[in-house]
Structures are given as C-alpha cells and as structure tokens.
Amino acid sequence: MSLLDYFKTTKPNSAKLAKERLQILVAHERSERNQPSYLPQLKQELLNVIRKYIQINQDDISVNFESDDEQETLELNIVIPEQPQS
Amino acid sequence: MARIIVVTSGKGGVGKTTTSAAIAMGLAKKGHKTAVIDFDVGLRNLDLILGCERRVVYDFVNVINEEATLNQALIRDKRCNQLYILPASQTRDKDALTQEGVGKVLDELAKTFKYIVCDSPAGIERGANLAMYFADDAFVVTNPEISSVRDSDRMLGILSSKSKRAENGDEPIKEFLLLSRYDPTRVKLGEMLSVEDVQDILSLHLLGVIPESKSVLNASNSGTPVILDETSKAGQSYSDIVDRYLGEDKPHRFIDEDKKGLFGRLFRSK
Ligand SMILES: Nc1ncnc2c1ncn2[C@@H]1O[C@H](COP(=O)(O)OP(=O)(O)O)[C@@H](O)[C@H]1O
Ligand SMILES: [Mg+2]
C-alpha cells in the first residue's frame, strides 16, 4: 500500500472512529467506576489458586461486581480450557 | 441563596479559565453579585484573563490561613462593580487548600454573593476535588476530542460520588455540557466529533457550543474576558450560555458552518 493510499483510507471520517472508540471505552470505565478497589487483587489471588489445579490464562477469568439498591453481587466467571494444558 | 458553580473538565487546556472569566463577567453584567475563585494553586492565571494581575495583594490561601480577610483579598472588577475575583496562591505547597478552609470561605461569600464561580485546575488532585466538592452546578468544559471527552466522563463520575451533595445524599449536582473550541468545518469533513457525537456519549444537558475563535487569544492578551467582545462569536456564545443558565430559552448557535445562515438553526439538546 502506497503512502497515498494510506491517507486516502484513513482520512475520511476519523471522527466516526473516535466516537466508536469512546463508546466502548466509556462504557467499560463506567462499569468499573463503582467497583471496590480490592477487585484486581482478588482476581489475581483467585487466579493463583486456580492455577494450582488448572492452567488458565489471565483472560480466562473475569470478576464482575454489580450493585443496585437492593444488593451487591460478585460474579465470577472462569473459562476452563477444553484440553488440559500440560 | 448563593449558587456555587464549578467549571471543570479533568483535562487541561480545554478552556476552563476562559469560561470561568466569561461566565462570571456575564452573570455580573446581568446584575448578579458574582465572585470568581481561582483554585489553581501554584499556577495562578485567572487574574491575567480578567486583567487584574497587578492588583493582587492577598490570595485564597492567605484568607484560609487567616493572614488576610476575605474583603482584603477580593478584587473588584473595574468594568463591572458586581464582579469580584479571589486569586489563587502562588505557593508550591500542594496542601495549602483544605476542605475546612475552602468551606469556610465559601460560606462567608455565600452571605453576600449570588453566584460563586470556581475555576478548577486540571487533573483530579486536591485543587480540582475541592473546586467541585461544594458545587451546586457543574459546567463541564469539553473539547470535541477523544481524550477530553473521556476525561469529562471521569469527572462526571467524581462529581456524582465525591461531592458534598453526594456524601450528604442531597439532590445531585446539576451538570451542564459546554462544548468548546468547536470547528463546524472540521466536523462537516468528519475530522472532529460533532455535538451529537459528544452528546451520545456524555448525555448531558447542553448549555452551549463555543466555537474555536481567534478572539479568545486577543481577549486574553488584553486581559478582557471574551464575553465583553460583542463582535466575537465566542463572546456571543458565552452570552447565550449565561442567558440559558439563567433560564432563557435561546436557540443554539455556532454549530453549523457560517454559510448555512448567520443565526444557525435550532438545535435540540437532550
Ligand atoms: N474558544 C476558543 N477558541 C480558541 N482558543 C481558545 C478557546 N478557548 C480557549 N482557548 C485557548 O486555549 C488555551 C487554554 O485555555 P484555558 O481557558 O486556559 O484552559 P484551562 O483553564 O482549561 O486550562 C488558551 O490559550 C486559550 O486562549
Ligand atoms: Mg485554567
């Protein structure tokens, strides 16, 4: 791809791209906003415990905290790989 | 009852000080006794934008430390006798502002002033937090630019959780969007986020769009708040913003390119 093509393909509507990036980012940051600060550490410790038994990646575990007026829920999601890794 | 307005943004250089000077002058010119406070400790600037830098004797921190009275520190504007400025301290001591001290000064101002405008520093440190802590209304100054929008959203989170109103469970701070340095031509070319784009993300009440304008630099060069330049689009935009804030129903301007009509079209904000 020539330099000219590069400008041709990126120039139209960079604002649209900015908006899409913002929408994803802002939604993510808002969901994290009310989370307790111990969450990342909790996640790391859980990861360490699980790894004693099963090899999983950082991304295979998600810890979500949600709260409404009534209650707070901590949702833990662990994806176990199909073939146990050795 | 006094109303405390914080002009905030998270990001620096988006137009908070320009806006604080303009709207404080605008409110004062409408006959409301208004004080404008520079919270940018160590980086005093509002005095320059208002053209009173040579009249500064005492500052905000002197008042907090009871080294001067509020009346000694307040500078009365020479153009409008309803406007008073409380300059920031140039101390490098970051802890010079205390919540108790700021609260006391605001309480005292509230006895005689109708509006108190707090010009927040950038960032989310003490100065910025204290500028918004006591606020009734927040003017969120945002540029149509990706990092500014993100920072504004972060500030909204802080406004709704770390303010006095939030802590006391009172009615939340009223938040308004001021979209500044807007360039309709670039928006049309798809190079700049549009008002609608920013609104889709922040969903705030739009108080006004301030166009990118050369008159802002001219105004700051001469120490005149841009709102006093009636020929300037930025100045006119700030006048509209003051009117809308005071409850007037004014159509939005400066959203479209000039060609489309000098008076713009009615823009519906959410
Ligand atoms: N509408 C505008 N058009 C052009 N320049 C602007 C506009 N608003 C602000 N500026 C310029 O942007 C710079 C930062 O403005 P300032 O009000 O000091 O921002 P902040 O207080 O948020 O750091 C200044 O040089 C100012 O002249
Ligand atoms: Mg400033």
PDB file of N, CA, C and O in Angstrom, chain A residues 11 13-16 18-19 21-23 25-26 29-30 33, chain B residues 146 149-150 153-154 157 189-193 197 200-202:
ATOM      1  N   LYS A  11      -8.240   9.002   6.018  1.00  0.00           N
ATOM      2  CA  LYS A  11      -8.741  10.356   6.199  1.00  0.00           C
ATOM      3  C   LYS A  11     -10.254  10.449   6.395  1.00  0.00           C
ATOM      4  O   LYS A  11     -10.689  11.101   7.329  1.00  0.00           O
ATOM      5  N   ASN A  13     -13.617  10.454   7.703  1.00  0.00           N
ATOM      6  CA  ASN A  13     -14.279  10.194   8.972  1.00  0.00           C
ATOM      7  C   ASN A  13     -13.484   9.557  10.109  1.00  0.00           C
ATOM      8  O   ASN A  13     -13.828   8.507  10.622  1.00  0.00           O
ATOM      9  N   SER A  14     -12.477  10.240  10.492  1.00  0.00           N
ATOM     10  CA  SER A  14     -11.765   9.803  11.691  1.00  0.00           C
ATOM     11  C   SER A  14     -12.611  10.091  12.926  1.00  0.00           C
ATOM     12  O   SER A  14     -12.437   9.472  13.974  1.00  0.00           O
ATOM     13  N   ALA A  15     -13.551  11.033  12.791  1.00  0.00           N
ATOM     14  CA  ALA A  15     -14.428  11.351  13.927  1.00  0.00           C
ATOM     15  C   ALA A  15     -15.286  10.151  14.292  1.00  0.00           C
ATOM     16  O   ALA A  15     -15.526   9.877  15.464  1.00  0.00           O
ATOM     17  N   LYS A  16     -15.701   9.418  13.265  1.00  0.00           N
ATOM     18  CA  LYS A  16     -16.544   8.242  13.498  1.00  0.00           C
ATOM     19  C   LYS A  16     -15.770   7.188  14.299  1.00  0.00           C
ATOM     20  O   LYS A  16     -16.293   6.574  15.229  1.00  0.00           O
ATOM     21  N   ALA A  18     -13.257   7.814  16.250  1.00  0.00           N
ATOM     22  CA  ALA A  18     -13.079   8.350  17.604  1.00  0.00           C
ATOM     23  C   ALA A  18     -14.309   8.058  18.452  1.00  0.00           C
ATOM     24  O   ALA A  18     -14.211   7.644  19.606  1.00  0.00           O
ATOM     25  N   LYS A  19     -15.470   8.240  17.846  1.00  0.00           N
ATOM     26  CA  LYS A  19     -16.715   8.017  18.584  1.00  0.00           C
ATOM     27  C   LYS A  19     -16.860   6.553  18.988  1.00  0.00           C
ATOM     28  O   LYS A  19     -17.198   6.242  20.136  1.00  0.00           O
ATOM     29  N   ARG A  21     -14.506   4.334  19.409  1.00  0.00           N
ATOM     30  CA  ARG A  21     -13.534   4.009  20.469  1.00  0.00           C
ATOM     31  C   ARG A  21     -14.010   4.542  21.820  1.00  0.00           C
ATOM     32  O   ARG A  21     -13.920   3.873  22.839  1.00  0.00           O
ATOM     33  N   LEU A  22     -14.537   5.756  21.772  1.00  0.00           N
ATOM     34  CA  LEU A  22     -15.019   6.361  23.021  1.00  0.00           C
ATOM     35  C   LEU A  22     -16.181   5.586  23.624  1.00  0.00           C
ATOM     36  O   LEU A  22     -16.252   5.392  24.837  1.00  0.00           O
ATOM     37  N   GLN A  23     -17.099   5.173  22.752  1.00  0.00           N
ATOM     38  CA  GLN A  23     -18.273   4.472  23.276  1.00  0.00           C
ATOM     39  C   GLN A  23     -17.888   3.209  24.031  1.00  0.00           C
ATOM     40  O   GLN A  23     -18.400   2.930  25.109  1.00  0.00           O
ATOM     41  N   LEU A  25     -14.874   2.491  25.330  1.00  0.00           N
ATOM     42  CA  LEU A  25     -14.053   2.839  26.488  1.00  0.00           C
ATOM     43  C   LEU A  25     -14.877   3.391  27.651  1.00  0.00           C
ATOM     44  O   LEU A  25     -14.739   2.968  28.798  1.00  0.00           O
ATOM     45  N   VAL A  26     -15.759   4.308  27.309  1.00  0.00           N
ATOM     46  CA  VAL A  26     -16.547   4.959  28.353  1.00  0.00           C
ATOM     47  C   VAL A  26     -17.486   3.954  29.032  1.00  0.00           C
ATOM     48  O   VAL A  26     -17.627   3.951  30.252  1.00  0.00           O
ATOM     49  N   GLU A  29     -15.343   1.964  31.366  1.00  0.00           N
ATOM     50  CA  GLU A  29     -14.912   2.720  32.547  1.00  0.00           C
ATOM     51  C   GLU A  29     -16.066   2.996  33.504  1.00  0.00           C
ATOM     52  O   GLU A  29     -15.895   3.020  34.713  1.00  0.00           O
ATOM     53  N   ARG A  30     -17.247   3.194  32.929  1.00  0.00           N
ATOM     54  CA  ARG A  30     -18.408   3.426  33.799  1.00  0.00           C
ATOM     55  C   ARG A  30     -18.734   2.173  34.611  1.00  0.00           C
ATOM     56  O   ARG A  30     -19.114   2.273  35.770  1.00  0.00           O
ATOM     57  N   ARG A  33     -16.510   1.925  37.516  1.00  0.00           N
ATOM     58  CA  ARG A  33     -16.485   3.076  38.394  1.00  0.00           C
ATOM     59  C   ARG A  33     -16.871   2.750  39.841  1.00  0.00           C
ATOM     60  O   ARG A  33     -16.281   3.249  40.775  1.00  0.00           O
TER      61      ARG A  33
ATOM     62  N   ILE B 146     -11.063  13.217  21.592  1.00  0.00           N
ATOM     63  CA  ILE B 146     -11.264  11.938  22.259  1.00  0.00           C
ATOM     64  C   ILE B 146     -10.817  11.938  23.735  1.00  0.00           C
ATOM     65  O   ILE B 146     -11.547  11.475  24.609  1.00  0.00           O
ATOM     66  N   VAL B 149     -13.169  14.143  26.009  1.00  0.00           N
ATOM     67  CA  VAL B 149     -14.479  13.540  26.288  1.00  0.00           C
ATOM     68  C   VAL B 149     -14.338  12.459  27.359  1.00  0.00           C
ATOM     69  O   VAL B 149     -15.136  12.372  28.298  1.00  0.00           O
ATOM     70  N   ARG B 150     -13.295  11.669  27.230  1.00  0.00           N
ATOM     71  CA  ARG B 150     -13.080  10.628  28.227  1.00  0.00           C
ATOM     72  C   ARG B 150     -12.857  11.230  29.618  1.00  0.00           C
ATOM     73  O   ARG B 150     -13.441  10.775  30.607  1.00  0.00           O
ATOM     74  N   ASP B 153     -16.005  12.449  31.173  1.00  0.00           N
ATOM     75  CA  ASP B 153     -16.810  11.368  31.739  1.00  0.00           C
ATOM     76  C   ASP B 153     -16.276  10.936  33.099  1.00  0.00           C
ATOM     77  O   ASP B 153     -17.041  10.658  34.013  1.00  0.00           O
ATOM     78  N   ARG B 154     -14.964  10.913  33.232  1.00  0.00           N
ATOM     79  CA  ARG B 154     -14.370  10.594  34.539  1.00  0.00           C
ATOM     80  C   ARG B 154     -14.766  11.629  35.584  1.00  0.00           C
ATOM     81  O   ARG B 154     -15.096  11.299  36.716  1.00  0.00           O
ATOM     82  N   GLY B 157     -18.121  11.052  36.938  1.00  0.00           N
ATOM     83  CA  GLY B 157     -18.120  10.014  37.958  1.00  0.00           C
ATOM     84  C   GLY B 157     -17.724  10.566  39.316  1.00  0.00           C
ATOM     85  O   GLY B 157     -18.338  10.245  40.340  1.00  0.00           O
ATOM     86  N   LEU B 189     -16.349  17.783   7.727  1.00  0.00           N
ATOM     87  CA  LEU B 189     -15.408  16.939   6.994  1.00  0.00           C
ATOM     88  C   LEU B 189     -15.214  15.575   7.660  1.00  0.00           C
ATOM     89  O   LEU B 189     -14.480  14.729   7.162  1.00  0.00           O
ATOM     90  N   GLY B 190     -15.827  15.406   8.794  1.00  0.00           N
ATOM     91  CA  GLY B 190     -15.674  14.134   9.511  1.00  0.00           C
ATOM     92  C   GLY B 190     -14.362  14.039  10.269  1.00  0.00           C
ATOM     93  O   GLY B 190     -13.915  12.956  10.630  1.00  0.00           O
ATOM     94  N   GLU B 191     -13.743  15.177  10.511  1.00  0.00           N
ATOM     95  CA  GLU B 191     -12.452  15.168  11.216  1.00  0.00           C
ATOM     96  C   GLU B 191     -12.594  15.438  12.698  1.00  0.00           C
ATOM     97  O   GLU B 191     -11.636  15.301  13.445  1.00  0.00           O
ATOM     98  N   MET B 192     -13.765  15.880  13.095  1.00  0.00           N
ATOM     99  CA  MET B 192     -13.951  16.275  14.501  1.00  0.00           C
ATOM    100  C   MET B 192     -15.279  15.735  14.995  1.00  0.00           C
ATOM    101  O   MET B 192     -16.258  15.707  14.243  1.00  0.00           O
ATOM    102  N   LEU B 193     -15.294  15.285  16.236  1.00  0.00           N
ATOM    103  CA  LEU B 193     -16.534  14.808  16.842  1.00  0.00           C
ATOM    104  C   LEU B 193     -17.583  15.922  16.803  1.00  0.00           C
ATOM    105  O   LEU B 193     -17.272  17.073  17.070  1.00  0.00           O
ATOM    106  N   ASP B 197     -22.334  13.587  18.536  1.00  0.00           N
ATOM    107  CA  ASP B 197     -21.425  12.510  18.964  1.00  0.00           C
ATOM    108  C   ASP B 197     -21.115  12.632  20.448  1.00  0.00           C
ATOM    109  O   ASP B 197     -21.213  11.666  21.206  1.00  0.00           O
ATOM    110  N   ASP B 200     -24.091  11.883  22.521  1.00  0.00           N
ATOM    111  CA  ASP B 200     -24.401  10.448  22.562  1.00  0.00           C
ATOM    112  C   ASP B 200     -23.606   9.764  23.665  1.00  0.00           C
ATOM    113  O   ASP B 200     -24.071   8.812  24.285  1.00  0.00           O
ATOM    114  N   ILE B 201     -22.402  10.250  23.888  1.00  0.00           N
ATOM    115  CA  ILE B 201     -21.551   9.607  24.882  1.00  0.00           C
ATOM    116  C   ILE B 201     -21.785  10.161  26.287  1.00  0.00           C
ATOM    117  O   ILE B 201     -21.965   9.410  27.226  1.00  0.00           O
ATOM    118  N   LEU B 202     -21.835  11.465  26.416  1.00  0.00           N
ATOM    119  CA  LEU B 202     -21.934  12.040  27.763  1.00  0.00           C
ATOM    120  C   LEU B 202     -23.373  12.246  28.232  1.00  0.00           C
ATOM    121  O   LEU B 202     -23.628  12.351  29.422  1.00  0.00           O
TER     122      LEU B 202
END
